[in-house]
Short mmCIF file of C-alpha atoms (C1' of nucleotides) in Angstrom, two decimals:
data_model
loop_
_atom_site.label_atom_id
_atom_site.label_comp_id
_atom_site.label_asym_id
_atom_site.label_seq_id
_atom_site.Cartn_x
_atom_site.Cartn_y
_atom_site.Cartn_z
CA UNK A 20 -63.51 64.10 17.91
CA UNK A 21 -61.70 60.93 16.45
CA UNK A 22 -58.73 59.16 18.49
CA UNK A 23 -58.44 55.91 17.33
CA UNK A 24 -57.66 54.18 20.67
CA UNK A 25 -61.07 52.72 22.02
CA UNK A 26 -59.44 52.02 25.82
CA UNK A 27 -62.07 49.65 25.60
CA UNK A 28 -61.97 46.52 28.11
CA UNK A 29 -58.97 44.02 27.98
CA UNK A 30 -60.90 41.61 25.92
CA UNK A 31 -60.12 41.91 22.63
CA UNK A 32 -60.12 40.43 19.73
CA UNK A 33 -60.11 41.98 16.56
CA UNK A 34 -60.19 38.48 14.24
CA UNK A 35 -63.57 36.70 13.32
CA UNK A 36 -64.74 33.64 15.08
CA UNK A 37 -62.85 31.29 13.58
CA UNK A 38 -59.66 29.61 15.82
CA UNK A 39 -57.45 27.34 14.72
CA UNK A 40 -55.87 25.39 17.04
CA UNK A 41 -55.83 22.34 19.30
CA UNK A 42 -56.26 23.39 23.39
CA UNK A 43 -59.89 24.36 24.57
CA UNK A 44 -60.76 27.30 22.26
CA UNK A 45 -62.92 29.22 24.37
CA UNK A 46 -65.21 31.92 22.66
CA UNK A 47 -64.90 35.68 23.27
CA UNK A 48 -65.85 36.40 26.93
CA UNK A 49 -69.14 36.81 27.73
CA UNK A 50 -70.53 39.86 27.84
CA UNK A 51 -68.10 41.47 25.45
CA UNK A 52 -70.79 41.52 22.44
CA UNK A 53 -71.85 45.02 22.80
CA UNK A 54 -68.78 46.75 23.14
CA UNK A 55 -67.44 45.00 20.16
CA UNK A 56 -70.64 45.69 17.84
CA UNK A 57 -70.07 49.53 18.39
CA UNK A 58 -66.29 49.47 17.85
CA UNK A 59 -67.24 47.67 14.91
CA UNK A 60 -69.84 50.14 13.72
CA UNK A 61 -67.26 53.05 14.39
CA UNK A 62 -65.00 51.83 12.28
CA UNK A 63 -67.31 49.83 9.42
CA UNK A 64 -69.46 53.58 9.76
CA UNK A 65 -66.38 55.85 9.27
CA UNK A 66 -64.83 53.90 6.03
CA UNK A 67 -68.46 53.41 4.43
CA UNK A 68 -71.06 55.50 5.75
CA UNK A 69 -73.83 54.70 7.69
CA UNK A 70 -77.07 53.80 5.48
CA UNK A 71 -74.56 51.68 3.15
CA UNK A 72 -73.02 49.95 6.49
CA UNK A 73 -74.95 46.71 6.53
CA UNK A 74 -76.19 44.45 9.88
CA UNK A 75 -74.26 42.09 8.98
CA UNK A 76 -71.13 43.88 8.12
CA UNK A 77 -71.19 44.86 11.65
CA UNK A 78 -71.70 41.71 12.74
CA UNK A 79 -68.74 39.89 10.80
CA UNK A 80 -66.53 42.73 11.66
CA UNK A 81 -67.52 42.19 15.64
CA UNK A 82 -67.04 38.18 15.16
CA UNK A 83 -70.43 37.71 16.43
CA UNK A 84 -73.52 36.84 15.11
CA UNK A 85 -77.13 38.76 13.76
CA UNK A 86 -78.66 36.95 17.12
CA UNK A 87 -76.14 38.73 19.43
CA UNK A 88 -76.57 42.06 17.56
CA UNK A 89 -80.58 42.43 17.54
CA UNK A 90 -80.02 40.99 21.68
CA UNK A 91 -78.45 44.13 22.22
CA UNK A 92 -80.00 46.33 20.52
CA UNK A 93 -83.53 46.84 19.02
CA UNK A 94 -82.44 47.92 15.83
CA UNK A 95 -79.87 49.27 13.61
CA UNK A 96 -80.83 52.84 14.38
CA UNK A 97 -80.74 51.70 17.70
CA UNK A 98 -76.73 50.96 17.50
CA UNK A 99 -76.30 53.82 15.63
CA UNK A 100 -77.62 55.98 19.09
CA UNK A 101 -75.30 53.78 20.94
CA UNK A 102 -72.27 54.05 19.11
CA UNK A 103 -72.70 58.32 19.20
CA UNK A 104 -73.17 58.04 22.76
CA UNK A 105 -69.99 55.64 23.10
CA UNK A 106 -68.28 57.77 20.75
CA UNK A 107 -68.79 60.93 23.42
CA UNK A 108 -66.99 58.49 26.03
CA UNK A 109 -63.83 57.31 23.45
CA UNK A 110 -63.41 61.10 22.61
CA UNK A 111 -63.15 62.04 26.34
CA UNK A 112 -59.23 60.96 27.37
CA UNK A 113 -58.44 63.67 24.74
CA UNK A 114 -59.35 66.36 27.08
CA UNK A 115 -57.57 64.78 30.07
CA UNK A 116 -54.85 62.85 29.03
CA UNK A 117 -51.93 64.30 26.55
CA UNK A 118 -49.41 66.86 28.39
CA UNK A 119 -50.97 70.49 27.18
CA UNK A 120 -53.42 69.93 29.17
CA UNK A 121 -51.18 70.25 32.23
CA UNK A 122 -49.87 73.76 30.85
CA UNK A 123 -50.67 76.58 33.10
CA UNK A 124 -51.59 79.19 30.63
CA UNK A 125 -54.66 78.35 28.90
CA UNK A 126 -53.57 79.99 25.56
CA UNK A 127 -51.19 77.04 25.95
CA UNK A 128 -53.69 74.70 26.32
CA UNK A 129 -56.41 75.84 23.68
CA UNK A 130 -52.94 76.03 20.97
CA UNK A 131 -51.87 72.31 22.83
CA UNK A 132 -55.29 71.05 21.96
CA UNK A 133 -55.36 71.89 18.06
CA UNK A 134 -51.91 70.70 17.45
CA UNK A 135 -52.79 67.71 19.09
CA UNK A 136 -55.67 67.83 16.69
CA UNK A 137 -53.52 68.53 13.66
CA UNK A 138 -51.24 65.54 15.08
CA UNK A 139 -53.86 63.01 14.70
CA UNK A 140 -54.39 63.92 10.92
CA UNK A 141 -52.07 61.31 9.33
CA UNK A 142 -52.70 58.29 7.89
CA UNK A 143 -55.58 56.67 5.81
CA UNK A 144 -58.63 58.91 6.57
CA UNK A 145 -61.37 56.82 8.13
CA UNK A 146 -58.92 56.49 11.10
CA UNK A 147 -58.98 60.00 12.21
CA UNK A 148 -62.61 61.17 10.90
CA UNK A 149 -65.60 61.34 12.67
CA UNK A 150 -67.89 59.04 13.39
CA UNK A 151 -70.89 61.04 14.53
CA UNK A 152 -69.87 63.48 11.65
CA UNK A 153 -70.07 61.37 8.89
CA UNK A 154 -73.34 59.83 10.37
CA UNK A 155 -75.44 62.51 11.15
CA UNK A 156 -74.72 63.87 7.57
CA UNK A 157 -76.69 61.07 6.19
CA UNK A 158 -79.20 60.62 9.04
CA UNK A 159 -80.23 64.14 10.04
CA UNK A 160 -83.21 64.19 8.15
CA UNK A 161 -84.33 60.75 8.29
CA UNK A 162 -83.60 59.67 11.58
CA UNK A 163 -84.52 62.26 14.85
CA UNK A 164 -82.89 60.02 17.18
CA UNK A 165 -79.67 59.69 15.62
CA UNK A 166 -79.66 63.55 15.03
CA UNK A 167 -80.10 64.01 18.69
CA UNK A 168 -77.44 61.47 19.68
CA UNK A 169 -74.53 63.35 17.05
CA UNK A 170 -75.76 66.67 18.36
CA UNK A 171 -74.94 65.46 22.00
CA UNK A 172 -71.64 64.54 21.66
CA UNK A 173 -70.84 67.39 19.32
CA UNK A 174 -71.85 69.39 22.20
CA UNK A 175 -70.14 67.49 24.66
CA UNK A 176 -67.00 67.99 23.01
CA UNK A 177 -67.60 71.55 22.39
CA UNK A 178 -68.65 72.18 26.05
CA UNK A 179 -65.11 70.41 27.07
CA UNK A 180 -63.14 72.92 25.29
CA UNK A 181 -65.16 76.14 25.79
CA UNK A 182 -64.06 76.33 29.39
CA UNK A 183 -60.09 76.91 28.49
CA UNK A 184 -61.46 79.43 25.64
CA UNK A 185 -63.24 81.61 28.48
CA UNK A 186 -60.03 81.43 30.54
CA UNK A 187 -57.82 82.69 27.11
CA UNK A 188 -60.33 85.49 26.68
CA UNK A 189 -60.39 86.69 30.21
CA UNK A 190 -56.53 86.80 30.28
CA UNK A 191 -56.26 88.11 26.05
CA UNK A 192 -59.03 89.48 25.67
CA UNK A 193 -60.85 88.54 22.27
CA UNK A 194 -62.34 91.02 19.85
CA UNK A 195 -66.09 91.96 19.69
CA UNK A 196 -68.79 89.17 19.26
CA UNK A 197 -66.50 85.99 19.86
CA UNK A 198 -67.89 83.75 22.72
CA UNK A 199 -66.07 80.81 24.05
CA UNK A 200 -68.75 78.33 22.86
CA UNK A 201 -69.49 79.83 19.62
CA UNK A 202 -64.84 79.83 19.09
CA UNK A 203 -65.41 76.06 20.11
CA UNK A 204 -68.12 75.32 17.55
CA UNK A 205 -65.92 76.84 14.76
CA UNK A 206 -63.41 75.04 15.85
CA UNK A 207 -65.00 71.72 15.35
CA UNK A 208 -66.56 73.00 12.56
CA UNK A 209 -63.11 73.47 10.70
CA UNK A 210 -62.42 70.04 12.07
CA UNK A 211 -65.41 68.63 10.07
CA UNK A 212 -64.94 70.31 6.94
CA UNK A 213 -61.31 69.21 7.15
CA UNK A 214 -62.37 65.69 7.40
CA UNK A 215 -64.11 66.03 4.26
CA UNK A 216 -61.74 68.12 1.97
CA UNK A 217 -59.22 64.97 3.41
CA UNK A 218 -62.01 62.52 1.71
CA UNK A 219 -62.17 64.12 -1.59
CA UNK A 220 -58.68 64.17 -1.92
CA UNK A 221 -57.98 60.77 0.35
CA UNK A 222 -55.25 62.76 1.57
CA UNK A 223 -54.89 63.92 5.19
CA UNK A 224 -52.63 66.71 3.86
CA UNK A 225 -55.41 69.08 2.80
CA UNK A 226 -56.88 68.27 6.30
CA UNK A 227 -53.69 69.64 8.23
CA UNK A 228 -53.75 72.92 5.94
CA UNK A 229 -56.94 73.78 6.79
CA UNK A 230 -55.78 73.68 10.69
CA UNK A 231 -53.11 75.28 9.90
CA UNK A 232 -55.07 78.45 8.82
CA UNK A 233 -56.90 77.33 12.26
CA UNK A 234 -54.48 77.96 14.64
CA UNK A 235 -53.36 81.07 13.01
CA UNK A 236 -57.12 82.71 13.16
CA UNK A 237 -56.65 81.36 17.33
CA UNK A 238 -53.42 83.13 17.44
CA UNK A 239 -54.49 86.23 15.65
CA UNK A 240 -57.60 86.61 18.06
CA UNK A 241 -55.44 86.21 21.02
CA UNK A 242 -52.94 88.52 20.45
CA UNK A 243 -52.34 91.63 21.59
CA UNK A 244 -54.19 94.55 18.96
CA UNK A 245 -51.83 97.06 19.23
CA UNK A 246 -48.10 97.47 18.00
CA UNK A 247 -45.65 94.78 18.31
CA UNK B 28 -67.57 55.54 -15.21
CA UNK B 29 -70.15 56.54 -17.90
CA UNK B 30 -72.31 59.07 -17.84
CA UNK B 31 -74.12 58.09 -21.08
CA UNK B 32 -73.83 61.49 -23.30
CA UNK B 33 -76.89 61.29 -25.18
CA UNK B 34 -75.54 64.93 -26.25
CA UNK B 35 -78.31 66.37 -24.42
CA UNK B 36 -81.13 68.57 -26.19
CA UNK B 37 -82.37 72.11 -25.91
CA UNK B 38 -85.82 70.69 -24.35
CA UNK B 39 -85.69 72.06 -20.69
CA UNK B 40 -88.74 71.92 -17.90
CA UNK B 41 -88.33 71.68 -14.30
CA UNK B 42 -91.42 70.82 -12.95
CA UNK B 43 -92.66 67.02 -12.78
CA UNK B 44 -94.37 65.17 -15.52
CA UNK B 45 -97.68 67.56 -15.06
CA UNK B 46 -98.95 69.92 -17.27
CA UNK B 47 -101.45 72.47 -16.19
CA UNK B 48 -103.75 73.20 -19.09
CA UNK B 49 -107.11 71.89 -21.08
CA UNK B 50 -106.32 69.50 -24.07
CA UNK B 51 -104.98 65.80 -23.76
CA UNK B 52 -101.81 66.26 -21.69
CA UNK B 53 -99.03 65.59 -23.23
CA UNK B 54 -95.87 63.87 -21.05
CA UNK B 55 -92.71 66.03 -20.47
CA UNK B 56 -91.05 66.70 -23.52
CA UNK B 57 -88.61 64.31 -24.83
CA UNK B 58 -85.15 64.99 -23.84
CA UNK B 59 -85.33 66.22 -20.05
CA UNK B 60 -85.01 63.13 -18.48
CA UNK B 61 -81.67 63.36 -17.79
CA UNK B 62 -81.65 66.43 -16.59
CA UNK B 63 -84.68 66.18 -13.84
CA UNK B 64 -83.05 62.68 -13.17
CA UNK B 65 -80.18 64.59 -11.95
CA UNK B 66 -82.04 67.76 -10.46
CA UNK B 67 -83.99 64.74 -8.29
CA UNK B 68 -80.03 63.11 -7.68
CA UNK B 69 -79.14 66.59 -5.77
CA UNK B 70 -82.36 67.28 -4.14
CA UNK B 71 -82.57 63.65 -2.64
CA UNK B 72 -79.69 62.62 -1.86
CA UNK B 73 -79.05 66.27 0.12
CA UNK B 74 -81.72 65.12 2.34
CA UNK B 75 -81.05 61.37 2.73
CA UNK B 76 -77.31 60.55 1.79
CA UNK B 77 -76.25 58.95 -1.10
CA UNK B 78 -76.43 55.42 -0.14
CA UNK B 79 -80.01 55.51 1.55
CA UNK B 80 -81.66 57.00 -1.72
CA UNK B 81 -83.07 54.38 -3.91
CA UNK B 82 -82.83 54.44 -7.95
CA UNK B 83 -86.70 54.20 -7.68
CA UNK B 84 -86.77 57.35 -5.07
CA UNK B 85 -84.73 59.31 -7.66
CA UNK B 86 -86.90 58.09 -10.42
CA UNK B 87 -90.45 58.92 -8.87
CA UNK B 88 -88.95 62.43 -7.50
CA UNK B 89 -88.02 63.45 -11.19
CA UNK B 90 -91.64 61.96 -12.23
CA UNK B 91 -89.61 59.17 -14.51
CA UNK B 92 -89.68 55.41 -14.53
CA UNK B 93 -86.60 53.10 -13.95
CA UNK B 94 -86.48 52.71 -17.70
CA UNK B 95 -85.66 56.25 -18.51
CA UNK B 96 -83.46 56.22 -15.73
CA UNK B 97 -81.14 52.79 -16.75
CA UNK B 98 -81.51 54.42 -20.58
CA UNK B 99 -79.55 57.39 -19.26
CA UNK B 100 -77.54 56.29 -16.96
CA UNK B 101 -75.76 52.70 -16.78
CA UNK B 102 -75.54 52.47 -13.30
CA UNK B 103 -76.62 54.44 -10.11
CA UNK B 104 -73.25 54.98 -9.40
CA UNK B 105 -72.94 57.15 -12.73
CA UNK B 106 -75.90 59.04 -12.03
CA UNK B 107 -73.68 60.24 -9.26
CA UNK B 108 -70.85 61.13 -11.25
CA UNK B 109 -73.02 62.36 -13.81
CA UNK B 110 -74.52 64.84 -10.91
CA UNK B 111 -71.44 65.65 -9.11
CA UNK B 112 -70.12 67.39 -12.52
CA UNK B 113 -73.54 68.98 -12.79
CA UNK B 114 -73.51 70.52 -9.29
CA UNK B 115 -70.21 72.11 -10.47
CA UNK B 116 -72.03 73.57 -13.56
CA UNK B 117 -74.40 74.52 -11.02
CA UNK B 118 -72.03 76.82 -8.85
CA UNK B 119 -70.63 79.03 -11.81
CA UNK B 120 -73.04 81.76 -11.49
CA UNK B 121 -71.81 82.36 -8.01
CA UNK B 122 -68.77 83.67 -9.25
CA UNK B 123 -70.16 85.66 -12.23
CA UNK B 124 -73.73 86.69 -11.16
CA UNK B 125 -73.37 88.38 -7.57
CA UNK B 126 -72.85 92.18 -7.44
CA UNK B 127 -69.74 92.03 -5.52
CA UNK B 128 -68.25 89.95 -8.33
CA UNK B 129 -67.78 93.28 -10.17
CA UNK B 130 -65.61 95.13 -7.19
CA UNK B 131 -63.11 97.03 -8.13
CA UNK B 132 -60.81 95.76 -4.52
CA UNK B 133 -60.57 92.23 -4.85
CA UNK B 134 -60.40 92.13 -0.98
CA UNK B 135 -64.25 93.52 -1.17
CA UNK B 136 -64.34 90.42 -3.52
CA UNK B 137 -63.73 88.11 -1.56
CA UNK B 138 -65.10 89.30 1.69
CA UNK B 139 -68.14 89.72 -0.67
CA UNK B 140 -67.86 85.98 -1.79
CA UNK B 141 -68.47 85.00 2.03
CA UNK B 142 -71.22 87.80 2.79
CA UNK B 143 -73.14 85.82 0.15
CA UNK B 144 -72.16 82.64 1.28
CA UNK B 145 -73.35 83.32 4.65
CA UNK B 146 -76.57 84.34 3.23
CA UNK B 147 -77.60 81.33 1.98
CA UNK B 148 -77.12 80.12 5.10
CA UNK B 149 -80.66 80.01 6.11
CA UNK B 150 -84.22 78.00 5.71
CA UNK B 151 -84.02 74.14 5.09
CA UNK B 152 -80.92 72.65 5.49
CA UNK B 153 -81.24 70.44 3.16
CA UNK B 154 -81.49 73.39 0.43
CA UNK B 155 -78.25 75.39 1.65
CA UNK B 156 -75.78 72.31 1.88
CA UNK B 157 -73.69 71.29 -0.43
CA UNK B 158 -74.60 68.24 -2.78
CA UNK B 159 -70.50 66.85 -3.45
CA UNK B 160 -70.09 67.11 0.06
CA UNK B 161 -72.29 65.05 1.45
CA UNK B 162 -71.70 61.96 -1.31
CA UNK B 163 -67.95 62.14 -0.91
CA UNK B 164 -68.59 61.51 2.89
CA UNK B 165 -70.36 58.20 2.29
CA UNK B 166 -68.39 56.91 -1.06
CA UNK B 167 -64.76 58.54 -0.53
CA UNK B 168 -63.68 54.72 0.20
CA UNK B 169 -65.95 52.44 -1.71
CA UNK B 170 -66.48 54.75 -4.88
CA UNK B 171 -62.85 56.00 -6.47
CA UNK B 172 -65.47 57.15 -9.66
CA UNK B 173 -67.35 59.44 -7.37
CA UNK B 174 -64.74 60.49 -4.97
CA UNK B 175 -62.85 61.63 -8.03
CA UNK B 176 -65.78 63.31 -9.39
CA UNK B 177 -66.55 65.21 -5.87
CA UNK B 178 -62.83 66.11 -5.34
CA UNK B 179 -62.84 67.83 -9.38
CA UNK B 180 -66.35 69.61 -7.84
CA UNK B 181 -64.70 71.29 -5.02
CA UNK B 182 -61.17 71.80 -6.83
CA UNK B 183 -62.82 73.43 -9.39
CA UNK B 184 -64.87 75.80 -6.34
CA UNK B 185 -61.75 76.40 -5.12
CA UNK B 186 -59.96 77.51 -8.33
CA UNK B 187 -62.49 79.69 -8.94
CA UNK B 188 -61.86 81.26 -5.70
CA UNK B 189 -57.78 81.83 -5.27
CA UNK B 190 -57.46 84.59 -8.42
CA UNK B 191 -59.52 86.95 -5.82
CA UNK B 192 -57.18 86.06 -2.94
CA UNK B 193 -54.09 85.94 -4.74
CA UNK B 194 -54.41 89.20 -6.03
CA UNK B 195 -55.64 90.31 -2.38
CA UNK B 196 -52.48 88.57 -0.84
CA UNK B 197 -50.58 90.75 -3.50
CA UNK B 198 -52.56 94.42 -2.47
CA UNK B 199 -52.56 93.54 1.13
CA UNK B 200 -49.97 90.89 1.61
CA UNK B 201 -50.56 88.22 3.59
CA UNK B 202 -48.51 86.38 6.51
CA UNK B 203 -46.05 83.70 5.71
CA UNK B 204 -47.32 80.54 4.70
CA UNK B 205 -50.29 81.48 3.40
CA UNK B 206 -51.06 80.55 -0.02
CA UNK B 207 -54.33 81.58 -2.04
CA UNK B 208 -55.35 78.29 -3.17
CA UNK B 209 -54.56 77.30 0.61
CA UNK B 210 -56.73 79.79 1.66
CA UNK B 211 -59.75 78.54 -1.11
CA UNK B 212 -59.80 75.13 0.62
CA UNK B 213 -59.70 76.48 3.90
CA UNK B 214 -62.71 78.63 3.30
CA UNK B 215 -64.36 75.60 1.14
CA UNK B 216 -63.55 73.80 4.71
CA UNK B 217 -65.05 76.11 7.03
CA UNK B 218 -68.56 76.06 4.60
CA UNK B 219 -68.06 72.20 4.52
CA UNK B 220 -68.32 71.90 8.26
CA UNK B 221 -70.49 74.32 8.95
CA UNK B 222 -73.18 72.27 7.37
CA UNK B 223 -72.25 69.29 9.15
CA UNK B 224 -73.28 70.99 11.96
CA UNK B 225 -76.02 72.62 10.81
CA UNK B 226 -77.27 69.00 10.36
CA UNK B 227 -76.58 68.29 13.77
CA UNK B 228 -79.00 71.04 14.96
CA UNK B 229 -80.98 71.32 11.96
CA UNK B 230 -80.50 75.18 12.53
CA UNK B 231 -78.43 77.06 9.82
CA UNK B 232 -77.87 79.50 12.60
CA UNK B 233 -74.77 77.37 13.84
CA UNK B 234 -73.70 77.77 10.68
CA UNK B 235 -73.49 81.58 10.09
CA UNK B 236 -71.63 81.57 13.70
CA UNK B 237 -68.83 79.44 11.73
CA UNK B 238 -68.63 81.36 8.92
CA UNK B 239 -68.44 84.46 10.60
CA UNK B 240 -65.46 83.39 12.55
CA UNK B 241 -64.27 82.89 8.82
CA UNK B 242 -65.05 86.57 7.78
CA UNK B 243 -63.00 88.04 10.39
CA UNK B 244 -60.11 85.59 9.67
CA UNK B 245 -59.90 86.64 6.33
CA UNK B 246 -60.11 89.94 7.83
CA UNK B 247 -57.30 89.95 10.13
CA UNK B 248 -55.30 88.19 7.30
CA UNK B 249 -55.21 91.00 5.36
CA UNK B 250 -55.34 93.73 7.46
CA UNK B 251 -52.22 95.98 7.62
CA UNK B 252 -50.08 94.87 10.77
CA UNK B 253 -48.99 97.61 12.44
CA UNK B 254 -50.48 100.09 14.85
CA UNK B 255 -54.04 101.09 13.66
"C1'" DG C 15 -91.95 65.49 -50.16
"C1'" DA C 16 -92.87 60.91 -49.03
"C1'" DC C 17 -91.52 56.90 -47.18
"C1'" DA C 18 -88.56 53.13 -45.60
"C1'" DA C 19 -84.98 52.32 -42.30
"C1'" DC C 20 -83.05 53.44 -38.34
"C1'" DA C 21 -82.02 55.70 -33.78
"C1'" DT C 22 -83.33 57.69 -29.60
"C1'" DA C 23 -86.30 58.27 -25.56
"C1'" DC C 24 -89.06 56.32 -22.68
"C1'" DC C 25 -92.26 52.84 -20.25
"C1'" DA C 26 -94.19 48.63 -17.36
"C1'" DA C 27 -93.26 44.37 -15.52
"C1'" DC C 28 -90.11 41.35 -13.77
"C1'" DT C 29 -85.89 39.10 -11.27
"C1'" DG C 30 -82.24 37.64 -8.38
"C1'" DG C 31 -80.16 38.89 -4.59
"C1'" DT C 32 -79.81 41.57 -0.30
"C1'" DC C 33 -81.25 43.60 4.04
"C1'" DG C 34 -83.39 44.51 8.54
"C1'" DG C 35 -85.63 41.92 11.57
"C1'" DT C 36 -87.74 37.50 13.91
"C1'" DA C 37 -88.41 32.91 15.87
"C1'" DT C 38 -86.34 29.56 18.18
"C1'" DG C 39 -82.62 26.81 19.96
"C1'" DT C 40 -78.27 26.16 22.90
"C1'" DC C 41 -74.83 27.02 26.36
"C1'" DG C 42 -72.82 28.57 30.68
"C1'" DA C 43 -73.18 30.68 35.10
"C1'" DT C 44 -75.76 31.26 39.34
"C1'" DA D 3 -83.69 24.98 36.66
"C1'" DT D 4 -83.53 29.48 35.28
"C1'" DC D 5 -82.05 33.32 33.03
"C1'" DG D 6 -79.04 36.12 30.39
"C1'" DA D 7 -76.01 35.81 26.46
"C1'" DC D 8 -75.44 34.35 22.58
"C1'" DA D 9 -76.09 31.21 17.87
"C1'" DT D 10 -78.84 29.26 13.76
"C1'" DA D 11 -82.25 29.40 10.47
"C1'" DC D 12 -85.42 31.81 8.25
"C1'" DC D 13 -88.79 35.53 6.25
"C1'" DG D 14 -90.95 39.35 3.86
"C1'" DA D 15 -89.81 43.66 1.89
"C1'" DC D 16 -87.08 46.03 -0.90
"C1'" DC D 17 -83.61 47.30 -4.29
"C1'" DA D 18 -80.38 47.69 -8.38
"C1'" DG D 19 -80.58 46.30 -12.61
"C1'" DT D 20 -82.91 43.67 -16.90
"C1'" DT D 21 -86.10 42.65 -20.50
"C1'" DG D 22 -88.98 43.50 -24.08
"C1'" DG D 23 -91.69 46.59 -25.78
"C1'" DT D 24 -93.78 51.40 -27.80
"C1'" DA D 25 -93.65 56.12 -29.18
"C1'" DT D 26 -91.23 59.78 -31.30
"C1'" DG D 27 -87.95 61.75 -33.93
"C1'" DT D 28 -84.10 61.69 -37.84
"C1'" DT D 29 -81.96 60.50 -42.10
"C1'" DG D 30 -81.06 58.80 -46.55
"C1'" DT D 31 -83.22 57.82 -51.02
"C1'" DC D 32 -85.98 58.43 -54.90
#
DNA sequence: GACAACATACCAACTGGTCGGTATGTCGAT
DNA sequence: ATCGACATACCGACCAGTTGGTATGTTGTC
């Protein structure tokens, strides 16, 4: 649950407010505010953490101003709901987009979908973690409505890959106990903990060898039980 | 980077500042400070994330004032430090106390090892997740004190981990690829990301599902190949 | 073994700066 | 001329860290 490409709107503008130049500088469009104060707090979230992430961090980072921010939103916590909810929508393309998820057997796909995974682990770590992952850890206790809004789109993304899981098992089979949902949590679970062995170490390496041993449990499961 | 060694003293007492008896009360004994500063450090900042848990939180929680706390410690960031090498004090006994530590198979070691790991997966999840874990999430990028500290915390897990599956890999065998201090972090990942989403439902029962997707991976690892 | 000299452990009150949030003003489009 | 979308200026609360003190050992000396 982390690509890096927010496909968000044509305006765009990473730098702060500041232009240089002669012609008619106009400001950032209208309108564009909100969409740039979460990409800011995705990325401003995922390097520092949420409770140390300040206001006006965001701000700066969005080239806007405090006014704009509390216009949009009611309150930091408030932002922090948005953002998850965003985050759901930015993880989406992942599911539709990239070529295994054309293939025909759904082995293929499921396999497709965690090298794809294991693709994205590479380079500095806050720009494949999670955002929702990094901020419910801090906020699950403290903050209900956050909670809620990370547990939705951990769910969302779960429920997006159960349905090729089901489809493996009814072709493979899958031993005793193993559910499609319950394969997709662990999945993302392995994802998570990845993220953080890859943040002790600020190393993406330890990340990919942990979905490494990933794939291989997927493959083991799948394969036929009996001689080769 | 300075833990403050007052060379600490045998005077030990968990609970808070009060005493239950008759005469004129008389304060903790001299000498546990630290050490309730940093019980406080793990219980708090479980719950809330390093960043949102005040000095003055910390203090109060390990019945303290800011004095004793700034005497001990010369910054909040080295009460961190200071606590990350405590929580790894902290996790010995798990590989010395346990029954299954004395097996004779070191296969019913490790599969042991997990069996107790998943058992702690239950009540409060606050009180089953993991202390190193949740600080390197928020200070991986803006602490290299701390995320060096949690990284020696989880190495040193690990370490204590791979004798059992290197001498399994070497009764059993093991696929190609698969190394025992490969297969350490990968289990310290699985438990890693299991909590996160055990925060994200605030139900260990997530949790156990992850982990025992884990069991039967190590397992299948090791179990012969060939017809049954 | 008593006492001066010192060190350690802790406490209460304070400070300078920061943070989330507010009150109010301005600009552009309809 | 009105309203949504911002900007500017500001506030009270809070927070990490400081200061200046007291209480409780410890040690060297005679």
């Amino acid at each position: 649950m982390s690509p890096n490409r927010p496909s968000t709107h044509p305006a765009q503008q990473g730098a702060p407010t500041q232009q240089g130049a002669s012609p008619p500088q106009q400001r950032a469009p209208r309108g564009s505010a909100r969409d740039k104060l979460i990409a800011a707090a995705h990325t401003t979230v995922r390097k520092q953490g949420y409770a140390a992430t300040t206001v006006d961090q965001i701000c700066a980072a969005a080239g806007v101003t405090k006014g704009a921010f509390f216009h949009h939103f009611a309150s930091k916590e408030a932002l922090a709901v948005a953002a998850a909810e965003a985050w759901t929508e930015r993880a989406r393309p992942m599911f539709e987009m990239p070529p295994h998820t054309r293939a025909r057997d759904p082995l293929d796909r499921l396999i497709g979908h965690i090298d794809f995974r294991f693709a994205m682990l590479d380079g500095p770590v806050e720009e494949f973690t999670c955002f929702v992952g990094t901020m419910v850890q801090e906020a699950f206790a403290t903050s209900e409505a956050i909670r809620a809004a990370c547990e939705a789109s951990i769910a969302a993304y779960c429920d997006a890959l159960a349905p090729d899981i089901a489809a493996a098992m009814e072709v493979y089979g899958a031993p005793e106990g193993v559910t499609a949902l319950g394969l997709a949590r662990h999945i993302q679970a392995v994802l998570q903990g990845s993220f953080i062995l890859a943040k002790t170490t600020n190393d993406p390496a330890i990340a990919r060898e942990s979905v490494t041993h990933l794939k291989r449990y997927v493959r083991m499961l799948f394969a036929p039980p009996g001689p080769a």
